[in-house]
Coordinates of C-alpha atoms in Angstrom, one line a residue:
X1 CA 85.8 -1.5 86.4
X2 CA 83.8 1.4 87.3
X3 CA 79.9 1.2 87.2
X4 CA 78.6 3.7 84.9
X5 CA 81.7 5.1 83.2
X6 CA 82.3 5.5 79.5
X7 CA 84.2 7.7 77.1
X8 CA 82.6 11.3 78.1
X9 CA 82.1 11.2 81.8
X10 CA 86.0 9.5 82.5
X11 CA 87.3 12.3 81.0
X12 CA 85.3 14.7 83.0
X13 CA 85.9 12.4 86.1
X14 CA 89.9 12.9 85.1
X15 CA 89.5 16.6 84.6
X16 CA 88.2 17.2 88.3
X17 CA 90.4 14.5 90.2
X18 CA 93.4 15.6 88.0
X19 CA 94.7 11.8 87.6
X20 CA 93.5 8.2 87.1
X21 CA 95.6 7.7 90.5
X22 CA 94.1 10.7 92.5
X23 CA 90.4 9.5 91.8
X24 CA 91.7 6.3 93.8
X25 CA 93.9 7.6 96.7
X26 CA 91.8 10.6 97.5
X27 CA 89.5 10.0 100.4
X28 CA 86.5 9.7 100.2
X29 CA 85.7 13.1 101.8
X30 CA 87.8 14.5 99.0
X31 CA 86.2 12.5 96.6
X32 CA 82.6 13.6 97.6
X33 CA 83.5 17.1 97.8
X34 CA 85.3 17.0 94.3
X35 CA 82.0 15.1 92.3
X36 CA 79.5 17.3 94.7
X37 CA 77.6 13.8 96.1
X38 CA 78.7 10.9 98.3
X39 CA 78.3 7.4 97.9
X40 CA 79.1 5.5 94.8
X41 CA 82.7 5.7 93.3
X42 CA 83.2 8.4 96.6
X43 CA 82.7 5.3 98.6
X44 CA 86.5 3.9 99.5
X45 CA 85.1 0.6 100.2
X46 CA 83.8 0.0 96.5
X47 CA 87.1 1.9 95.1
X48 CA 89.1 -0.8 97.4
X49 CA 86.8 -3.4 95.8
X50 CA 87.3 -2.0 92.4
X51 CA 90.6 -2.0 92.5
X52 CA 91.3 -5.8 93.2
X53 CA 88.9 -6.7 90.6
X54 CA 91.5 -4.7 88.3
X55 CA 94.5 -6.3 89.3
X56 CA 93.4 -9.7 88.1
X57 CA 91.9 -8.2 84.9
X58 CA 95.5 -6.7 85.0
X59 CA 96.9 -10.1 85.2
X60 CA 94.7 -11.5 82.4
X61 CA 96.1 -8.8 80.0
X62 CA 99.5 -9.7 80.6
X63 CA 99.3 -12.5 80.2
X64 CA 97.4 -13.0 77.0
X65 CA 97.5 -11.3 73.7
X66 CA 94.4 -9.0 74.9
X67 CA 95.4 -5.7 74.7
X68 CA 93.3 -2.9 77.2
X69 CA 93.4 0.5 75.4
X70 CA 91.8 3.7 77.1
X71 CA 89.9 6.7 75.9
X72 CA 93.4 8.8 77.1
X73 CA 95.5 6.4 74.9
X74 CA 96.9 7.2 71.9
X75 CA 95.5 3.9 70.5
X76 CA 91.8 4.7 71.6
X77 CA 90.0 4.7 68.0
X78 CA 89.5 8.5 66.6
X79 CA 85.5 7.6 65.8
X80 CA 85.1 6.9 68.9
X81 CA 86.2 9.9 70.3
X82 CA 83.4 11.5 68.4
X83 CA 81.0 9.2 70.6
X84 CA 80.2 10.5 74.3
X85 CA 78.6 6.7 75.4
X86 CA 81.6 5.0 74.1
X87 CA 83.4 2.7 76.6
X88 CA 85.8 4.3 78.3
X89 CA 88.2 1.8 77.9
X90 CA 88.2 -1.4 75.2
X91 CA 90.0 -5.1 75.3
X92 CA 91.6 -5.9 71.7
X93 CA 93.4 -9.0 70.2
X94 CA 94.4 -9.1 66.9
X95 CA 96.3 -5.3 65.7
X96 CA 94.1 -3.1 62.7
X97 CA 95.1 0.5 61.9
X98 CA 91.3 1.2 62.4
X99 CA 92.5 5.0 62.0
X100 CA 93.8 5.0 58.5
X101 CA 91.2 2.5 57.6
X102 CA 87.6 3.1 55.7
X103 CA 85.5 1.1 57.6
X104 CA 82.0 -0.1 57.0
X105 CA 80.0 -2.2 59.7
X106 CA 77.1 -4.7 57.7
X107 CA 74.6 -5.9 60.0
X108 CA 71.6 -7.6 59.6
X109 CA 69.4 -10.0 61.1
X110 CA 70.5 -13.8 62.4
X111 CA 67.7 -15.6 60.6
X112 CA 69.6 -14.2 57.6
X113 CA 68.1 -15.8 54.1
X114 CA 70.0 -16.8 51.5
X115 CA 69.1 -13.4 49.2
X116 CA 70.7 -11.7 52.4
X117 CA 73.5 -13.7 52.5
X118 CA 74.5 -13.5 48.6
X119 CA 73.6 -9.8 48.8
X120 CA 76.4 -10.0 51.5
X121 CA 79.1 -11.3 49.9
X122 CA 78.8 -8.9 47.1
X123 CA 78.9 -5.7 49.0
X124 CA 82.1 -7.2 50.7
X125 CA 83.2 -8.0 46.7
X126 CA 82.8 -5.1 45.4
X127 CA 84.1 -3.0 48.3
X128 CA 87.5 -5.0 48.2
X129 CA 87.7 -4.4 44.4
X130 CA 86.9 -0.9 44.1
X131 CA 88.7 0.5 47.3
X132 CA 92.0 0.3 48.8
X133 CA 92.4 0.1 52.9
X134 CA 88.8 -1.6 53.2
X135 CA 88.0 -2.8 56.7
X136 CA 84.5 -5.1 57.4
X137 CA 83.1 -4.4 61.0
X138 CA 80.5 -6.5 62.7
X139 CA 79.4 -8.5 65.6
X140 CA 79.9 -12.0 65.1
X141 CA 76.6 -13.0 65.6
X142 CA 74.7 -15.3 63.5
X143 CA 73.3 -14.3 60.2
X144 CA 74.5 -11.6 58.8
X145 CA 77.1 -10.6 60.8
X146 CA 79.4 -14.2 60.5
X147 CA 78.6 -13.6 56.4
X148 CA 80.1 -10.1 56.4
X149 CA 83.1 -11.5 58.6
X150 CA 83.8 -14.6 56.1
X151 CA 83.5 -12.8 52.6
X152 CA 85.9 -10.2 54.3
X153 CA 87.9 -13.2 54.8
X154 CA 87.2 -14.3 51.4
X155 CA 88.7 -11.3 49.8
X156 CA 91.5 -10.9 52.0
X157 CA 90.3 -7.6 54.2
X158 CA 90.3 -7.1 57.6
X159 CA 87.5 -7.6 59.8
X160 CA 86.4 -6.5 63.2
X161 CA 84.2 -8.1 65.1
X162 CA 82.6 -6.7 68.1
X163 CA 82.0 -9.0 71.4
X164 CA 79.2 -8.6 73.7
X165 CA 81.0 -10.7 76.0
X166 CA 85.0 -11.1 77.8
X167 CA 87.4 -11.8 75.3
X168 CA 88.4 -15.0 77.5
X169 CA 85.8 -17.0 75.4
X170 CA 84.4 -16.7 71.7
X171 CA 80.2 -16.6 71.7
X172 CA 78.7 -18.0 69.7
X173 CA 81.0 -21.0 70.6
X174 CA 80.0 -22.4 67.0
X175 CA 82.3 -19.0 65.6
X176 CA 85.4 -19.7 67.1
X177 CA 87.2 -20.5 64.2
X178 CA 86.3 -17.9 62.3
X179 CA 87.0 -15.6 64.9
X180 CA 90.4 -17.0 65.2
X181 CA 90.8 -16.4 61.1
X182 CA 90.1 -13.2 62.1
X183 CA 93.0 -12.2 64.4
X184 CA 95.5 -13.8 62.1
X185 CA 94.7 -12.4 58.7
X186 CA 95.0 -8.8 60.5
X187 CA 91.8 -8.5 61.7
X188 CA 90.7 -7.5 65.7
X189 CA 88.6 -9.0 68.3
X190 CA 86.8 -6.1 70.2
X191 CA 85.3 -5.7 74.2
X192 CA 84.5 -3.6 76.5
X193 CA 83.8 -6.0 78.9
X194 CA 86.3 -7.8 81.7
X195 CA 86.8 -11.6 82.3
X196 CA 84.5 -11.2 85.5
X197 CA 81.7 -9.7 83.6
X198 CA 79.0 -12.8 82.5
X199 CA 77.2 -12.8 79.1
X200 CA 73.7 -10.3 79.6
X201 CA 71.1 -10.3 77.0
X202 CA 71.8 -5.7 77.8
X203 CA 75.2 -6.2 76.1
X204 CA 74.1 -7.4 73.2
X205 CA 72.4 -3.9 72.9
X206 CA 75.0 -1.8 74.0
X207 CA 77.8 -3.7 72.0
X208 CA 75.6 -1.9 68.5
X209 CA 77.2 1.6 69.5
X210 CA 81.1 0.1 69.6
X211 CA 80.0 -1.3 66.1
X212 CA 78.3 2.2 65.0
X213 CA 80.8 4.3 66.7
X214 CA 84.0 2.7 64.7
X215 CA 81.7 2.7 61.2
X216 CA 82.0 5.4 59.0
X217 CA 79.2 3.7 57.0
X218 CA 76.8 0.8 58.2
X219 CA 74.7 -1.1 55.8
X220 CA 71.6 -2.9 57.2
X221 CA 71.1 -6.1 54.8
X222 CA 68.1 -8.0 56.1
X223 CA 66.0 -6.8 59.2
X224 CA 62.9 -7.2 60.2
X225 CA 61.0 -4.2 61.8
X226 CA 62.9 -4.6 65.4
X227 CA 66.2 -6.0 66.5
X228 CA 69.9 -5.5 67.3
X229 CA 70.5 -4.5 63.5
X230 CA 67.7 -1.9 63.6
X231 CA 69.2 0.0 67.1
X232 CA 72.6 -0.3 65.3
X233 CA 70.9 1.8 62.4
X234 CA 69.2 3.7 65.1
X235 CA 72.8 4.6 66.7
X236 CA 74.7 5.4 63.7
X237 CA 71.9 8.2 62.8
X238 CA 72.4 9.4 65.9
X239 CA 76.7 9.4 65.4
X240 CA 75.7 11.2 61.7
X241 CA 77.5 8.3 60.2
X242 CA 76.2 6.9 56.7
X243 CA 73.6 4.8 56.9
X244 CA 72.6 2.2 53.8
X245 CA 69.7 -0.1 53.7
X246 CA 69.7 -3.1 50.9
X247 CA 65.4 -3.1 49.8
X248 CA 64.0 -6.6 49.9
X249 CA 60.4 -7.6 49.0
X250 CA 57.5 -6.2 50.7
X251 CA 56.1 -9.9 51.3
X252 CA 59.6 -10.7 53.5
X253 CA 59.6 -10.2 57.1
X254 CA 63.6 -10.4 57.1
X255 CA 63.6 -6.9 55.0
X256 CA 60.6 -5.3 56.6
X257 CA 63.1 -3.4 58.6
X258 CA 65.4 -2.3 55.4
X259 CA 62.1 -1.3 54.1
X260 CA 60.9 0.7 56.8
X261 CA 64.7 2.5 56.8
X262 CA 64.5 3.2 53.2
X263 CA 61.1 4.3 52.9
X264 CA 60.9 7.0 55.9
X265 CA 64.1 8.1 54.2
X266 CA 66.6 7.5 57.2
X267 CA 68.5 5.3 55.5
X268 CA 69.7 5.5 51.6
X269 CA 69.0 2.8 49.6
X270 CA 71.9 0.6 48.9
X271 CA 72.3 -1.2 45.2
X272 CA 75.9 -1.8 45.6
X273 CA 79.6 -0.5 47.0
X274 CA 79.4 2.3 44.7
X275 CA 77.0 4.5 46.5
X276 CA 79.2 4.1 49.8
X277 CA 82.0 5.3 48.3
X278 CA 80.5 7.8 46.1
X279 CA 78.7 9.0 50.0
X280 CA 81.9 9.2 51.3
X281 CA 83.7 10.7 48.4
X282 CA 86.0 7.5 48.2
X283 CA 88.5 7.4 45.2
X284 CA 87.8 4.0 43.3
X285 CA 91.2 1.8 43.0
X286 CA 93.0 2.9 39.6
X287 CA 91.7 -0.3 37.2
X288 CA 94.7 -2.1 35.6
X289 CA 95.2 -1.9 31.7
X290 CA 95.0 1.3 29.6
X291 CA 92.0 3.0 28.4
X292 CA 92.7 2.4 25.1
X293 CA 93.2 -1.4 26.3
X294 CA 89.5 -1.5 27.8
X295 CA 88.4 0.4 24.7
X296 CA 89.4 -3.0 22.5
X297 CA 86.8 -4.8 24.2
X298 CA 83.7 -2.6 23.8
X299 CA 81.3 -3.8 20.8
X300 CA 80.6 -0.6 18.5
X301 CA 77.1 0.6 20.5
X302 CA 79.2 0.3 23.8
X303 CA 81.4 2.6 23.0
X304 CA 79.2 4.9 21.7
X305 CA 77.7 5.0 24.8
X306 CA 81.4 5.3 26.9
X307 CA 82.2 8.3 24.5
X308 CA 78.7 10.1 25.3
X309 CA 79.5 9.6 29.2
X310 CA 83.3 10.9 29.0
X311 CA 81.7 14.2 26.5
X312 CA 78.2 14.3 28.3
X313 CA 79.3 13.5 32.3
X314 CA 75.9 14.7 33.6
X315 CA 73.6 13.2 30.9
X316 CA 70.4 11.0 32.3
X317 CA 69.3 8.0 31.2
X318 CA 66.4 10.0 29.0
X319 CA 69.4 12.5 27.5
X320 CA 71.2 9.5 26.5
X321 CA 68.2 8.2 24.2
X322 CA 68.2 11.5 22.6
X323 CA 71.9 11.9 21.7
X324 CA 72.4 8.6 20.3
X325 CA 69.4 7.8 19.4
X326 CA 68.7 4.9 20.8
X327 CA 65.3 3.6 22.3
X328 CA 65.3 3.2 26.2
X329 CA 65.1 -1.1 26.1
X330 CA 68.2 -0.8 23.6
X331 CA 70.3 1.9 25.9
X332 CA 69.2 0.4 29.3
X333 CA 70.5 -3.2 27.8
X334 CA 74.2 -1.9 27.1
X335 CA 74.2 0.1 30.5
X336 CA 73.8 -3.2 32.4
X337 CA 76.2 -4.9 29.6
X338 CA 78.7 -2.0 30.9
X339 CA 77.9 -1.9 34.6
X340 CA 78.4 -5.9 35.2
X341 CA 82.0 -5.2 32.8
X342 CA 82.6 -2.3 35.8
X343 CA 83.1 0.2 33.0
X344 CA 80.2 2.3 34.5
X345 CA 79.4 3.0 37.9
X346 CA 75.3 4.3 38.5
X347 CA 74.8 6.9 40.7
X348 CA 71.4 9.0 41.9
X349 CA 69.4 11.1 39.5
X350 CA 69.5 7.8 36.8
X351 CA 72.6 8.8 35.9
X352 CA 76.3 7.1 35.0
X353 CA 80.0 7.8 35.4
X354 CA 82.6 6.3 34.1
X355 CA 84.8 4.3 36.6
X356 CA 87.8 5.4 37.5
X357 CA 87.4 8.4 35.5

């Protein structure tokens, strides 16, 4: 309930008082000395203050499902340990083993399109298909962010969704229901704000580093050149996570943003789940059948092209032609025959492996 507190500067305040109780009972000549300065959280009337504001947070926690974790708990997610402005203590509902969990955040603009919103749903897809412990973060908002919660959803996957408001009350009010699906198909509901905190266009803002900071990758989807999605990318550069952008055409104010991202090179361009797993050196989910099963299916040129990739793992596109002498129409027309089957993932350089080789 302290003004101005997060992750970093709680655990300093912690250090120099010695306990959460000593920063509380000391007085506030103590307190002064021990921060060097008088006044704010020194002051035992705003301490007083703060402290009966607590107790009926207190009594909100206990009795509701809302859980309040702190940056000294075991609980407290690892990422965002690694982030110095994260809250210094967060509300949850709804239990996720964020720890053990991959987690990707997709963001995006509300005025979403429905290229944005397909392009969505098959991210989500194929991340739920080619990894195991997939989790879909977001922040509930319109747009994209409701998309990537729902084809989580879809696929059975947790999702997160990150509040910019108390977890007493669901905004926007037309996202309740999902929000509930949420909770109960193992998902998590996640604030750092109390029950006596009212809804402020700044949270909005500051809620994108909770949704950065618990990411190891975030994909922007549609975007125009500012807005929430954009500081989210913003943030996650700044917490070294990955960062994808999905292109969009130049004439389309929703993907000016993506654009922009991809073409000053501080995001990667995103064609699907592949290149956030291959980023994050993700093992791809074991494909059922045998190899010889798969090989059954494959018309005579597509295999030739399979055998070249298991002999030839670093050919291009270009070495491909050559060795099998095929023309580049003819070879580019069975890679796409192969990717759509999954048989071959793309990766950067032109290049393709083999999935689950």
């Amino acid at each position: 309930m302290l003004r101005g507190i997060n992750r970093a500067n709680a655990q300093e305040l912690l250090r120099r008082a010695g306990s959460m109780e000593s920063i509380f009972t000391r007085t506030e000549a103590e307190l002064a000395e021990l921060l060097g300065r008088s006044g704010g959280i020194a002051s035992r009337r705003y301490r007083d203050s703060v402290m009966e504001q607590a107790a009926g947070e207190e009594l909100f926690v206990r009795n509701s499902q809302v859980s309040a974790c702190c940056c000294t708990d075991d609980e407290y997610p690892r990422r965002l340990h690694m982030c110095d402005d994260a809250p210094a203590l967060i509300y949850t509902l709804g239990h996720t083993p964020l720890d053990s969990m991959r987690t990707v955040a997709i963001v995006g603009t509300r005025h979403a399109t429905p290229y944005g919103i397909e392009t969505t749903k098959r991210i989500v897809r194929e991340l739920a298909a080619r990894y195991d412990n997939i989790a879909i973060i977001s922040g509930l908002a319109y747009g994209i962010d409701v998309a990537a919660h729902r084809a989580a959803l879809a696929e059975g996957i947790p999702t997160i969704g990150v509040m910019a408001n108390a977890l007493n009350t669901v905004y926007p009010a037309d996202h309740r229901d999902t929000a509930v699906r949420m909770v109960r198909a193992g998902g998590m509901l996640i604030s750092e704000y109390p029950t006596s905190s009212r809804i402020h266009r700044g949270f909005f803002l500051a809620r994108n580093r909770i949704v950065a900071g618990l990411a190891d990758a975030v994909v922007v989807v549609e975007s125009d050149i500012k807005g929430g999605a954009m500081a989210t990318a913003r943030i996650a550069s700044a917490y070294n996570r990955e960062l994808f952008a999905v292109p969009g055409r130049v004439s389309d104010v929703q993907s000016r943003g993506c654009n922009e991202l991809i073409a000053t090179q501080a995001a990667v361009m995103l064609r699907d789940a592949s290149d956030i797993g291959l980023a994050l050196g993700w093992p791809e989910r074991a494909a059922e059948g045998t190899q010889g099963e798969l090989a059954l299916e494959l018309s005579d040129n597509q295999k030739l092209v399979v055998d070249y990739l298991r002999e030839h793992p670093e050919a291009g596109i270009n070495d491909m032609c050559v060795g099998l002498g095929m023309s580049y129409s003819s070879l580019s027309s069975l890679l796409f025959e192969l990717e759509m089957s999954e048989l071959l993932i793309p990766v950067p350089g032109g290049r393709y492996m083999i999935a689950n080789a």
